[in-house]
Coordinates of C-alpha atoms in Angstrom, one line a residue:
Chain F
M1 CA -11.1 -42.7 13.9
A2 CA -9.2 -39.0 13.5
K3 CA -10.6 -37.2 10.7
A4 CA -7.6 -35.9 8.3
I5 CA -6.4 -32.5 8.9
R6 CA -7.8 -30.8 5.1
E7 CA -11.5 -31.9 7.2
V8 CA -10.7 -30.8 10.2
Y9 CA -9.5 -27.4 8.2
G10 CA -11.9 -26.9 5.7
E11 CA -15.1 -27.6 8.4
A12 CA -13.2 -24.8 11.2
L13 CA -13.3 -22.8 8.1
V14 CA -16.9 -23.5 8.0
K15 CA -16.6 -22.8 11.6
Y16 CA -14.4 -20.2 12.5
G17 CA -15.6 -17.9 8.4
R18 CA -19.1 -18.5 8.3
D19 CA -20.1 -16.0 10.3
N20 CA -17.6 -13.4 10.2
P21 CA -18.6 -11.2 7.3
D22 CA -14.7 -10.2 6.5
V23 CA -13.1 -13.5 5.6
V24 CA -13.5 -14.6 1.6
V25 CA -12.3 -17.2 0.6
L26 CA -10.5 -17.8 -2.3
D27 CA -8.8 -21.8 -4.5
A28 CA -7.9 -21.8 -7.8
D29 CA -10.0 -24.8 -9.0
V30 CA -9.1 -28.2 -6.3
S31 CA -11.4 -26.0 -3.2
S32 CA -12.9 -30.1 -3.3
S33 CA -9.6 -31.0 -2.9
T34 CA -8.6 -28.5 0.2
R35 CA -11.9 -28.6 1.7
S36 CA -12.2 -25.0 1.3
S37 CA -15.3 -25.9 -0.7
L38 CA -17.3 -26.8 2.8
F39 CA -17.0 -22.9 3.0
Q40 CA -19.0 -21.8 -0.4
E41 CA -21.7 -24.5 0.7
V42 CA -22.2 -22.6 3.3
C43 CA -20.8 -18.9 2.1
P44 CA -21.1 -18.5 -1.8
E45 CA -20.5 -15.2 -1.9
R46 CA -17.7 -15.0 -0.2
F47 CA -15.9 -17.4 -1.7
F48 CA -13.9 -16.9 -5.5
N49 CA -13.2 -19.4 -7.6
V50 CA -10.0 -18.0 -10.2
G51 CA -9.8 -21.2 -11.9
V52 CA -6.0 -22.9 -12.5
A53 CA -4.7 -19.0 -11.5
E54 CA -2.6 -19.2 -8.4
A55 CA -0.6 -16.0 -8.9
N56 CA -4.1 -13.8 -10.1
M57 CA -5.9 -15.7 -6.6
S58 CA -2.7 -15.0 -4.3
G59 CA -2.5 -10.9 -6.3
M60 CA -6.8 -11.3 -5.2
A61 CA -6.4 -11.7 -1.9
A62 CA -4.1 -8.7 -1.5
G63 CA -6.6 -6.3 -2.7
F64 CA -9.2 -8.1 -0.7
A65 CA -6.5 -7.5 2.5
S66 CA -6.2 -4.1 1.3
V67 CA -10.6 -3.1 2.3
G68 CA -10.3 -4.4 5.8
T69 CA -11.5 -8.3 4.9
I70 CA -9.6 -11.1 5.7
P71 CA -8.1 -13.1 2.8
F72 CA -7.8 -17.4 3.0
V73 CA -6.2 -18.4 0.0
N74 CA -6.2 -22.2 -0.7
T75 CA -4.1 -24.4 -2.9
F76 CA -1.3 -26.5 -3.0
A77 CA 1.5 -26.0 -0.8
T78 CA 3.7 -25.9 -4.1
F79 CA 1.8 -23.9 -5.9
I80 CA 1.8 -21.3 -2.9
S81 CA 5.4 -21.0 -2.8
T82 CA 5.9 -20.6 -6.3
L83 CA 3.0 -19.4 -8.3
G84 CA 2.1 -17.5 -5.5
L85 CA 5.3 -16.3 -4.4
L86 CA 5.4 -13.8 -6.4
P87 CA 2.4 -11.6 -5.0
A88 CA 2.6 -13.0 -2.2
R89 CA 6.0 -10.9 -1.6
I90 CA 5.0 -7.7 -2.4
F91 CA 1.6 -7.4 -1.2
G92 CA 1.9 -10.0 2.0
S93 CA 5.4 -9.3 2.4
Y94 CA 6.4 -6.0 1.7
A95 CA 3.3 -4.0 2.3
N96 CA 2.3 -6.5 5.1
L97 CA -1.1 -6.6 4.1
N98 CA -3.9 -9.4 6.2
V99 CA -3.6 -12.5 4.1
K100 CA -3.9 -16.1 5.1
F101 CA -2.1 -18.7 2.6
M102 CA -3.2 -21.8 2.9
G103 CA -0.8 -24.3 1.9
A104 CA -2.6 -28.0 1.2
Y105 CA -1.6 -31.0 0.8
G106 CA 2.0 -30.2 2.3
G107 CA 5.2 -32.2 2.0
L108 CA 4.7 -35.6 0.8
S109 CA 1.2 -36.7 1.6
D110 CA -0.6 -35.7 -2.4
A111 CA 1.5 -38.7 -2.2
Y112 CA 0.7 -40.6 -5.2
D113 CA 0.8 -37.1 -7.4
G114 CA 4.2 -37.6 -6.8
P115 CA 7.7 -35.0 -6.7
S116 CA 5.7 -32.1 -8.8
H117 CA 3.0 -32.5 -6.0
H118 CA 4.9 -32.8 -3.3
S119 CA 5.6 -30.1 -1.4
I120 CA 9.4 -30.4 0.5
E121 CA 10.3 -26.2 0.4
D122 CA 7.6 -24.0 1.2
L123 CA 8.8 -23.6 4.5
T124 CA 11.9 -22.5 3.3
I125 CA 10.4 -20.0 1.0
M126 CA 7.8 -18.7 3.4
R127 CA 9.7 -18.6 6.2
A128 CA 12.5 -16.2 4.3
L129 CA 10.0 -13.0 3.0
P130 CA 9.5 -10.6 5.9
N131 CA 6.4 -9.3 8.3
F132 CA 4.9 -13.1 6.7
K133 CA 4.8 -15.5 10.0
V134 CA 4.4 -19.2 9.5
Y135 CA 3.0 -22.2 11.3
V136 CA 2.5 -26.4 10.7
P137 CA -0.2 -27.8 12.0
S138 CA 1.1 -31.4 13.9
D139 CA -2.6 -32.6 14.9
E140 CA -6.7 -31.7 14.4
T141 CA -6.9 -29.5 17.7
L142 CA -3.7 -27.5 16.4
T143 CA -5.3 -27.2 12.9
D144 CA -8.8 -25.5 14.7
W145 CA -6.6 -23.4 16.6
L146 CA -4.7 -22.1 13.3
V147 CA -7.8 -21.7 11.5
K148 CA -9.4 -19.2 14.2
H149 CA -5.6 -17.6 14.9
A150 CA -5.9 -16.8 11.6
I151 CA -8.9 -14.7 10.9
E152 CA -8.1 -13.0 15.0
S153 CA -4.5 -12.0 13.9
K154 CA -3.3 -9.6 11.8
G155 CA -0.3 -9.9 8.8
P156 CA -0.1 -12.4 6.0
M157 CA 0.6 -16.1 7.4
Y158 CA 1.5 -19.2 5.3
V159 CA -0.3 -22.0 6.9
R160 CA 1.1 -26.0 7.0
L161 CA -1.9 -28.2 6.3
S162 CA -1.6 -31.5 5.1
R163 CA -4.9 -33.8 3.5
D164 CA -3.8 -37.2 5.1
V165 CA -5.1 -38.0 9.5
F166 CA -2.3 -37.4 12.1
P167 CA -2.7 -38.6 15.3
S168 CA -4.2 -36.1 17.5
I169 CA -1.9 -34.9 19.2
Y170 CA -3.5 -32.5 21.3
E171 CA -7.3 -32.7 23.8
P172 CA -9.5 -30.4 22.1
G173 CA -9.8 -27.1 23.8
T174 CA -6.4 -27.3 24.6
K175 CA -4.4 -23.6 24.2
F176 CA -1.9 -22.5 22.0
E177 CA -0.4 -19.5 22.0
D178 CA 1.3 -17.3 18.2
G179 CA 5.5 -18.0 18.9
K180 CA 5.0 -20.0 21.5
G181 CA 6.0 -24.0 20.8
K182 CA 4.5 -27.2 23.0
V183 CA 7.0 -29.2 25.6
L184 CA 5.4 -32.8 24.8
R185 CA 7.6 -35.5 26.1
Q186 CA 10.5 -34.4 28.5
G187 CA 14.2 -36.5 29.0
K188 CA 17.3 -35.2 30.1
D189 CA 19.1 -36.9 26.3
A190 CA 17.9 -35.1 23.2
T191 CA 15.3 -33.1 22.6
I192 CA 13.5 -34.1 19.4
V193 CA 11.7 -29.8 17.4
A194 CA 9.2 -31.6 15.0
C195 CA 6.7 -30.4 12.8
G196 CA 3.6 -31.5 10.9
L197 CA 2.9 -35.1 11.1
M198 CA 6.9 -35.5 12.2
T199 CA 5.3 -34.3 15.5
G200 CA 3.5 -37.4 16.1
L201 CA 5.7 -39.6 14.9
A202 CA 8.7 -38.0 17.3
L203 CA 6.9 -39.0 20.9
D204 CA 6.6 -42.2 19.0
A205 CA 10.5 -42.6 18.4
A206 CA 10.6 -41.1 22.0
K207 CA 8.6 -43.8 24.2
E208 CA 11.0 -46.4 22.2
L209 CA 14.4 -44.5 22.5
A210 CA 13.1 -44.7 26.0
S211 CA 12.8 -48.2 25.8
E212 CA 16.8 -48.6 25.2
G213 CA 17.0 -46.1 28.2
I214 CA 17.9 -42.3 25.6
A215 CA 15.1 -40.1 27.6
V216 CA 14.3 -37.6 25.0
S217 CA 12.6 -34.5 25.0
V218 CA 10.0 -34.1 22.4
I219 CA 8.8 -29.7 21.4
D220 CA 5.9 -29.4 19.0
M221 CA 7.6 -26.4 17.1
F222 CA 4.7 -25.7 14.9
T223 CA 5.8 -21.4 14.8
I224 CA 8.5 -22.5 12.5
K225 CA 8.6 -18.5 12.6
P226 CA 8.4 -16.2 14.6
L227 CA 10.6 -20.0 16.2
D228 CA 9.8 -20.1 19.9
T229 CA 13.6 -20.0 20.7
E230 CA 13.8 -19.3 24.1
L231 CA 12.5 -22.6 24.9
L232 CA 14.8 -24.3 21.7
L233 CA 17.6 -22.7 23.1
E234 CA 16.3 -23.4 27.6
F235 CA 15.8 -27.7 26.0
A236 CA 19.5 -27.0 23.5
R237 CA 20.7 -26.8 26.9
S238 CA 19.9 -28.6 28.7
T239 CA 19.4 -31.6 27.4
G240 CA 22.9 -31.0 25.0
A241 CA 21.4 -32.3 21.7
V242 CA 18.5 -31.2 19.5
V243 CA 17.0 -32.9 16.6
T244 CA 14.7 -31.8 13.8
A245 CA 12.3 -33.3 11.6
E246 CA 10.1 -32.5 9.0
E247 CA 8.2 -33.3 6.3
H248 CA 10.3 -31.2 4.2
S249 CA 13.2 -30.5 2.6
V250 CA 16.5 -30.0 5.2
I251 CA 17.3 -27.3 4.1
G252 CA 16.5 -24.2 5.1
G253 CA 13.0 -25.1 6.8
L254 CA 12.9 -26.6 10.1
A255 CA 16.1 -27.6 10.8
G256 CA 17.6 -24.2 8.9
A257 CA 15.5 -22.1 11.3
V258 CA 17.0 -24.8 14.8
S259 CA 20.3 -24.7 13.5
E260 CA 20.1 -20.2 12.8
S261 CA 19.2 -20.1 16.4
L262 CA 21.0 -21.9 17.8
I263 CA 24.3 -21.0 16.6
L264 CA 22.8 -17.1 17.2
G265 CA 21.8 -18.5 20.9
Q266 CA 25.9 -19.5 21.2
A267 CA 23.8 -23.2 22.4
Y268 CA 26.7 -25.1 20.9
V269 CA 25.0 -29.3 20.4
P270 CA 25.9 -31.7 18.3
V271 CA 22.4 -31.1 15.7
G272 CA 20.9 -34.3 13.8
F273 CA 18.1 -33.0 10.9
V274 CA 15.2 -35.3 10.2
G275 CA 13.7 -34.9 6.3
L276 CA 14.3 -35.0 3.1
D277 CA 18.2 -35.3 2.0
D278 CA 18.4 -32.9 -0.9
C279 CA 16.2 -35.0 -2.9
H280 CA 12.9 -35.5 -4.4
A281 CA 11.4 -37.9 -3.8
E282 CA 8.3 -40.6 -6.2
C283 CA 5.1 -41.6 -6.6
G284 CA 3.8 -44.8 -4.2
S285 CA 1.7 -45.1 -1.0
Y286 CA 2.2 -42.1 2.0
A287 CA 3.1 -44.9 3.9
D288 CA 5.9 -46.4 1.4
L289 CA 7.5 -42.5 0.6
L290 CA 7.9 -41.9 4.3
R291 CA 9.2 -45.2 5.1
K292 CA 11.7 -44.5 2.2
Y293 CA 13.0 -41.1 2.9
K294 CA 13.3 -41.6 6.0
L295 CA 10.2 -39.7 7.3
D296 CA 9.5 -42.9 10.3
V297 CA 9.7 -43.5 13.1
S298 CA 12.9 -45.7 13.0
A299 CA 14.7 -42.8 10.7
I300 CA 14.1 -40.4 14.2
V301 CA 15.3 -43.3 16.1
A302 CA 18.2 -43.3 14.6
K303 CA 19.4 -39.6 13.9
V304 CA 18.8 -40.0 17.5
R305 CA 21.5 -42.3 18.4
E306 CA 24.4 -40.8 16.3
T307 CA 23.0 -37.5 17.2
V308 CA 23.6 -37.9 21.3
E309 CA 26.9 -40.4 20.0
K310 CA 28.3 -37.0 19.0
K311 CA 27.9 -35.7 22.8
R312 CA 29.9 -38.3 24.2
Chain L
M1 CA -20.2 17.4 -17.7
G2 CA -17.2 18.3 -19.9
L3 CA -14.2 19.7 -18.7
T4 CA -15.3 23.8 -18.9
A5 CA -12.3 26.1 -21.0
E6 CA -11.4 27.5 -17.5
R7 CA -11.0 23.9 -15.6
K8 CA -9.4 22.2 -18.8
A9 CA -6.5 24.4 -18.8
Y10 CA -6.3 24.9 -15.3
L11 CA -6.1 21.2 -16.4
E12 CA -3.1 20.8 -18.1
K13 CA -1.5 24.4 -16.3
L14 CA -0.5 21.4 -13.8
C15 CA 0.2 18.8 -16.2
Q16 CA 2.6 21.1 -17.5
K17 CA 4.2 21.7 -13.9
F18 CA 4.4 18.0 -13.2
R19 CA 5.9 17.5 -16.2
R20 CA 8.9 19.6 -15.7
D21 CA 8.9 19.0 -11.5
V22 CA 9.9 15.3 -12.1
I23 CA 12.2 16.0 -14.7
D24 CA 14.0 17.7 -12.3
T25 CA 13.9 15.5 -9.8
L26 CA 15.0 13.0 -11.9
Y27 CA 17.9 14.3 -12.9
E28 CA 18.7 15.9 -9.0
I29 CA 18.7 12.4 -8.0
Q30 CA 20.0 10.9 -10.6
T31 CA 17.9 8.2 -10.8
G32 CA 14.7 7.0 -11.3
H33 CA 11.9 7.2 -14.3
P34 CA 11.3 9.9 -17.4
G35 CA 9.0 8.5 -20.0
G36 CA 7.3 6.8 -17.6
S37 CA 6.3 8.6 -15.7
L38 CA 6.1 11.9 -18.3
S39 CA 3.4 9.1 -19.9
V40 CA 1.5 8.8 -17.6
C41 CA 1.3 12.5 -16.4
E42 CA -2.4 12.9 -18.0
I43 CA -3.9 10.3 -16.5
L44 CA -3.0 10.5 -12.4
T45 CA -3.5 13.9 -13.2
A46 CA -7.3 13.8 -14.4
L47 CA -7.3 10.8 -11.7
Y48 CA -6.3 13.0 -8.8
F49 CA -8.2 16.0 -9.8
E50 CA -11.1 15.4 -11.6
K51 CA -13.0 12.0 -11.1
A52 CA -11.0 9.4 -7.4
R53 CA -12.8 10.9 -4.6
V54 CA -9.8 10.4 -2.4
D55 CA -9.1 13.0 0.5
P56 CA -5.9 13.8 1.6
A57 CA -7.5 14.8 4.6
D58 CA -7.9 11.3 5.3
P59 CA -6.0 9.4 3.3
Q60 CA -7.4 6.2 4.7
K61 CA -10.9 7.3 4.0
P62 CA -12.7 3.1 3.6
D63 CA -14.8 4.0 0.9
R64 CA -13.1 6.5 -0.6
D65 CA -11.8 5.3 -5.1
R66 CA -8.5 3.4 -4.9
I67 CA -5.8 4.2 -7.4
V68 CA -3.3 1.1 -8.3
L69 CA -0.3 2.6 -10.4
C70 CA 0.7 -1.4 -11.3
K71 CA 3.2 0.8 -13.7
G72 CA 4.6 1.5 -10.3
H73 CA 8.2 2.0 -11.9
A74 CA 6.4 5.4 -12.8
A75 CA 5.8 6.8 -9.2
P76 CA 7.7 9.9 -10.1
M77 CA 4.5 11.3 -11.5
L78 CA 2.5 9.4 -8.8
Y79 CA 4.2 11.0 -6.3
R80 CA 4.1 14.8 -8.2
V81 CA 0.4 14.4 -8.2
L82 CA -0.8 13.0 -4.5
A83 CA 2.2 16.2 -2.7
E84 CA 0.1 18.6 -5.7
K85 CA -2.6 17.6 -4.0
G86 CA -2.1 18.0 -0.9
F87 CA -0.8 14.4 0.1
F88 CA 3.0 16.0 1.6
P89 CA 4.4 18.4 0.9
V90 CA 5.8 19.2 -2.7
E91 CA 9.1 20.0 -1.4
E92 CA 9.5 15.7 -0.4
M93 CA 9.6 15.2 -4.0
K94 CA 13.8 16.1 -3.5
T95 CA 14.0 12.4 -1.0
L96 CA 12.8 10.5 -3.6
R97 CA 14.5 7.7 -3.9
R98 CA 16.7 8.7 -0.8
L99 CA 17.8 6.7 2.1
D100 CA 14.4 7.5 5.5
T101 CA 12.6 9.0 2.4
R102 CA 8.8 8.1 2.0
L103 CA 8.3 8.4 -1.4
Q104 CA 10.3 4.4 -2.5
G105 CA 11.6 4.0 -5.7
H106 CA 8.1 2.3 -6.9
P107 CA 4.9 2.9 -4.7
S108 CA 4.3 2.1 -1.4
I109 CA 1.0 1.4 1.2
K110 CA 3.4 2.0 3.7
H111 CA 5.4 4.3 3.0
T112 CA 3.8 7.3 1.1
P113 CA -0.1 8.9 2.5
G114 CA -2.3 8.9 -0.6
V115 CA -0.6 5.3 -2.1
D116 CA -2.9 2.2 -2.4
L117 CA -1.2 -0.9 -2.9
S118 CA 2.3 -0.9 -3.1
T119 CA 3.4 -2.0 -6.6
G120 CA 6.8 -2.4 -8.7
P121 CA 6.7 -6.6 -10.5
L122 CA 4.6 -5.4 -13.7
G123 CA 1.8 -7.5 -13.9
T124 CA 0.6 -8.8 -9.7
G125 CA -1.5 -5.1 -10.1
L126 CA -4.6 -6.0 -11.9
S127 CA -5.3 -8.6 -9.4
A128 CA -4.7 -6.7 -6.5
A129 CA -7.4 -4.3 -7.9
L130 CA -9.7 -6.6 -8.7
G131 CA -9.7 -8.7 -5.2
M132 CA -9.9 -4.9 -3.5
A133 CA -13.1 -4.1 -6.4
L134 CA -14.4 -7.2 -4.8
G135 CA -14.2 -6.7 -1.6
L136 CA -15.3 -3.1 -1.8
R137 CA -19.0 -4.9 -2.2
L138 CA -18.1 -7.3 0.8
S139 CA -16.5 -5.9 3.5
K140 CA -17.5 -4.6 6.6
F141 CA -16.0 -0.5 5.3
H142 CA -18.7 -0.6 2.6
I143 CA -20.8 2.0 2.8
K144 CA -20.9 3.5 -0.6
T145 CA -21.3 1.0 -2.7
D146 CA -20.0 3.3 -6.1
A147 CA -16.8 2.7 -4.7
R148 CA -14.3 2.4 -7.8
V149 CA -11.1 0.7 -8.3
Y150 CA -8.6 2.6 -10.7
A151 CA -6.0 0.6 -12.2
I152 CA -3.6 1.9 -14.3
L153 CA -1.6 -0.3 -16.6
G154 CA 1.7 -0.1 -19.2
D155 CA 2.7 -2.5 -21.7
G156 CA 5.1 -4.2 -19.6
D157 CA 2.2 -5.2 -17.4
V158 CA 0.2 -6.9 -20.6
N159 CA 3.3 -9.0 -20.9
E160 CA 3.1 -11.3 -17.9
G161 CA 0.3 -13.9 -18.0
M162 CA -0.7 -12.8 -13.8
T163 CA -3.2 -10.1 -16.3
W164 CA -4.7 -12.1 -18.2
E165 CA -6.2 -14.3 -15.2
A166 CA -7.3 -10.8 -13.6
C167 CA -9.2 -10.1 -16.7
M168 CA -10.5 -13.8 -17.2
S169 CA -11.4 -13.3 -13.1
A170 CA -13.1 -9.9 -13.6
V171 CA -15.3 -10.6 -16.3
K172 CA -16.7 -13.5 -14.1
F173 CA -17.2 -11.8 -10.5
K174 CA -18.5 -8.6 -12.7
A175 CA -16.1 -6.2 -11.5
D176 CA -17.6 -3.3 -12.6
N177 CA -16.4 -1.3 -10.3
L178 CA -12.8 -1.7 -11.7
I179 CA -11.6 0.3 -14.3
A180 CA -8.0 -0.6 -15.7
I181 CA -6.2 2.5 -17.9
Y182 CA -4.0 1.0 -20.2
D183 CA -1.4 4.2 -20.4
W184 CA -0.6 2.7 -24.3
N185 CA 3.0 4.2 -25.0
R186 CA 3.6 1.3 -27.1
V187 CA 7.4 1.3 -25.4
Q188 CA 8.6 -0.7 -23.1
L189 CA 12.8 -0.6 -21.4
D190 CA 14.0 -3.1 -24.4
G191 CA 12.5 -1.4 -26.9
K192 CA 8.8 -0.8 -29.1
S193 CA 6.0 -3.6 -27.8
A194 CA 5.6 -4.7 -31.1
D195 CA 9.2 -5.9 -31.2
I196 CA 9.7 -7.0 -28.0
M197 CA 6.7 -9.1 -26.8
P198 CA 3.9 -7.6 -30.4
Q199 CA -0.5 -6.8 -28.6
G200 CA -1.6 -7.5 -31.8
D201 CA -5.4 -5.9 -32.0
M202 CA -5.4 -4.8 -27.5
R203 CA -9.1 -3.9 -27.7
A204 CA -10.1 -7.1 -30.0
K205 CA -8.3 -9.3 -26.9
F206 CA -10.0 -7.2 -23.7
E207 CA -13.4 -7.5 -25.4
A208 CA -12.4 -11.0 -26.0
F209 CA -12.5 -11.8 -22.2
G210 CA -15.7 -9.4 -22.5
W211 CA -14.9 -5.8 -20.7
R212 CA -15.9 -2.9 -22.2
C213 CA -13.5 -1.4 -24.0
L214 CA -12.9 2.6 -24.5
A215 CA -10.7 4.6 -26.2
C216 CA -9.4 8.1 -26.0
D217 CA -6.1 9.7 -26.9
G218 CA -4.2 9.4 -22.9
H219 CA -2.8 12.8 -23.4
D220 CA -5.9 14.9 -23.2
V221 CA -7.2 15.1 -20.6
E222 CA -10.4 16.3 -21.3
A223 CA -11.1 12.9 -23.1
L224 CA -10.0 11.2 -20.8
C225 CA -12.5 12.7 -18.3
E226 CA -14.9 11.5 -20.8
A227 CA -13.7 7.9 -20.5
L228 CA -14.1 8.0 -17.2
D229 CA -17.2 9.3 -16.9
K230 CA -18.3 6.3 -19.8
A231 CA -16.8 4.1 -17.7
N232 CA -18.2 5.0 -14.6
A233 CA -22.1 5.6 -16.3
Y234 CA -22.9 2.7 -17.2
P235 CA -22.4 -0.5 -14.1
D236 CA -22.8 -3.2 -16.7
G237 CA -21.7 -6.4 -15.3
R238 CA -18.4 -5.6 -17.2
P239 CA -14.7 -4.4 -16.7
V240 CA -13.9 -1.4 -18.1
I241 CA -10.8 -0.8 -19.9
I242 CA -9.5 2.5 -21.1
L243 CA -7.7 1.9 -24.6
A244 CA -5.5 5.6 -23.3
D245 CA -2.6 6.1 -26.5
T246 CA 0.2 8.0 -25.5
I247 CA 3.9 8.8 -26.0
K248 CA 6.7 7.6 -23.8
G249 CA 8.4 10.6 -22.9
K250 CA 6.0 13.0 -23.4
G251 CA 6.6 16.5 -23.5
V252 CA 10.7 16.1 -23.9
S253 CA 10.9 16.0 -27.3
F254 CA 13.8 13.6 -27.4
M255 CA 12.3 11.7 -25.3
E256 CA 9.1 11.0 -26.9
G257 CA 8.9 7.4 -28.1
Q258 CA 12.7 6.1 -27.1
N259 CA 13.4 3.6 -24.4
A260 CA 16.5 4.2 -23.6
W261 CA 14.4 7.6 -22.0
H262 CA 13.0 4.3 -19.6
G263 CA 14.9 4.6 -16.7
K264 CA 17.7 6.7 -17.6
A265 CA 19.8 8.8 -15.2
I266 CA 19.0 12.8 -16.7
D267 CA 22.9 14.0 -18.2
E268 CA 23.2 17.4 -18.2
A269 CA 23.2 18.2 -21.8
S270 CA 19.5 16.5 -22.1
Y271 CA 18.5 18.3 -18.8
K272 CA 19.8 21.9 -20.8
R273 CA 18.0 20.7 -23.8
A274 CA 14.8 19.9 -22.3
V275 CA 14.6 23.1 -19.5
A276 CA 15.4 24.8 -23.1
E277 CA 12.3 22.8 -25.4
W278 CA 10.1 24.3 -22.8
G279 CA 11.4 28.1 -22.9
G280 CA 14.2 28.1 -20.6
E281 CA 13.2 28.0 -17.1

């Protein structure tokens, strides 16, 4: 049974942070939700719960970074990209300090709490910040690697995590590279570029499409910024159609990043977006929300068919 | 550890020079913030020339004290003081706010030697200063246990809720190596602070949060140095704030207490008037 991404995150924080005296962890009274509490248990002297004060937490992290420590900021994704944004911008982006923003409960994964707690615009906001790198892990193994990568690499970073269980995609020990997407499947008719939960769903969609004679490639574009433009353009040209799939608004996130790169790379192929269509969702079970707002396998299948159709 | 009469006179003379040079610069470049620069002059001078441990020969020295100018719009005075201290040539003041300058409109850690943090948006600096103070206790660079972080706040900073979030956290985390100095000139961009956002009893507010509060005349370098000594003398687990009474536009009679001079370009007539006040040099 796969573990929830938040558990994997909390455990990775302990695994890579415990013996590294530079790692400090901050949380804003949601440590039992984000699972940063696991770090608190083993390193209480390097854990700072600031209460419900996200802006202050984001600012404190900058101070920590400026004196050589590696701060991990933890709260719900939507509060990082809103309340935490001003200090993230002036200190993380402009001052280019080494702060690691870990957005818990990404997308609709805080399903029952409803749209006030869903994060559907965080990727758009955080990737617009100069110097920031932005990642969305698609499974346990990649989440674990991203925590290690956050500690080992310099510079401000936003990682969008999830509350939930994602299907396993990678073998433990898989090698990842910063800025390099992963090709998970090759097919000649279209390319699905996905991130987060949608990557696993895209693989399922690809199988379904194969049974009806449409062969698609699937790329896990966990690195939203920098985007792996080279890989994207190669597949856009070879397959002639691109569909993005993300648990996020179709405005500005993965869809935005991919569109920009396709246009700049002069790869004028039909594109389709799977994501929230400029709307807030509602509360409900996670599975119900994904179905209703067309963030599921059948939505990806339909979008690929529609996009492939445009090639003719 | 009082100042000698000679040292006091030297610092006062420096302040006089800094004020004149900043007005010269701001007149020349026709942009920048005179009011808040003039009010913070003695505070910066007392820190950089008397109390803070900083080294222009090694601006990134890990165990140095940190100074965060939360009220980043007072950058011209910060730059003038840093230049005098030897972080960069005084002539570079001419490039302030010009394209390709190292002296950005607001302080920038990436551009200017001696600047410990990029600031500008009010209300954000105290949180970062707190993080620095706590980090200095933990980090591998933690060589000198008594490294201090000085955060200079202005009236605008205490309008922002984030400042009060930082106040609470500083007490919780026992940041007694954090020393805030409130350049309390009681004027902000749109008017008197009492009209824009009444502050009530600031001392009572900070003390209610658990801070140790000191007060002094923010234009008296000797009083500032004494307050800084006191702030450093009794680390007792509490952060300290020095409420420094200042006057916006201090030193130019027609700018004093006037919100209009918060960020206004200095016209020729005003410039000549200011110079005449200083004896027409």
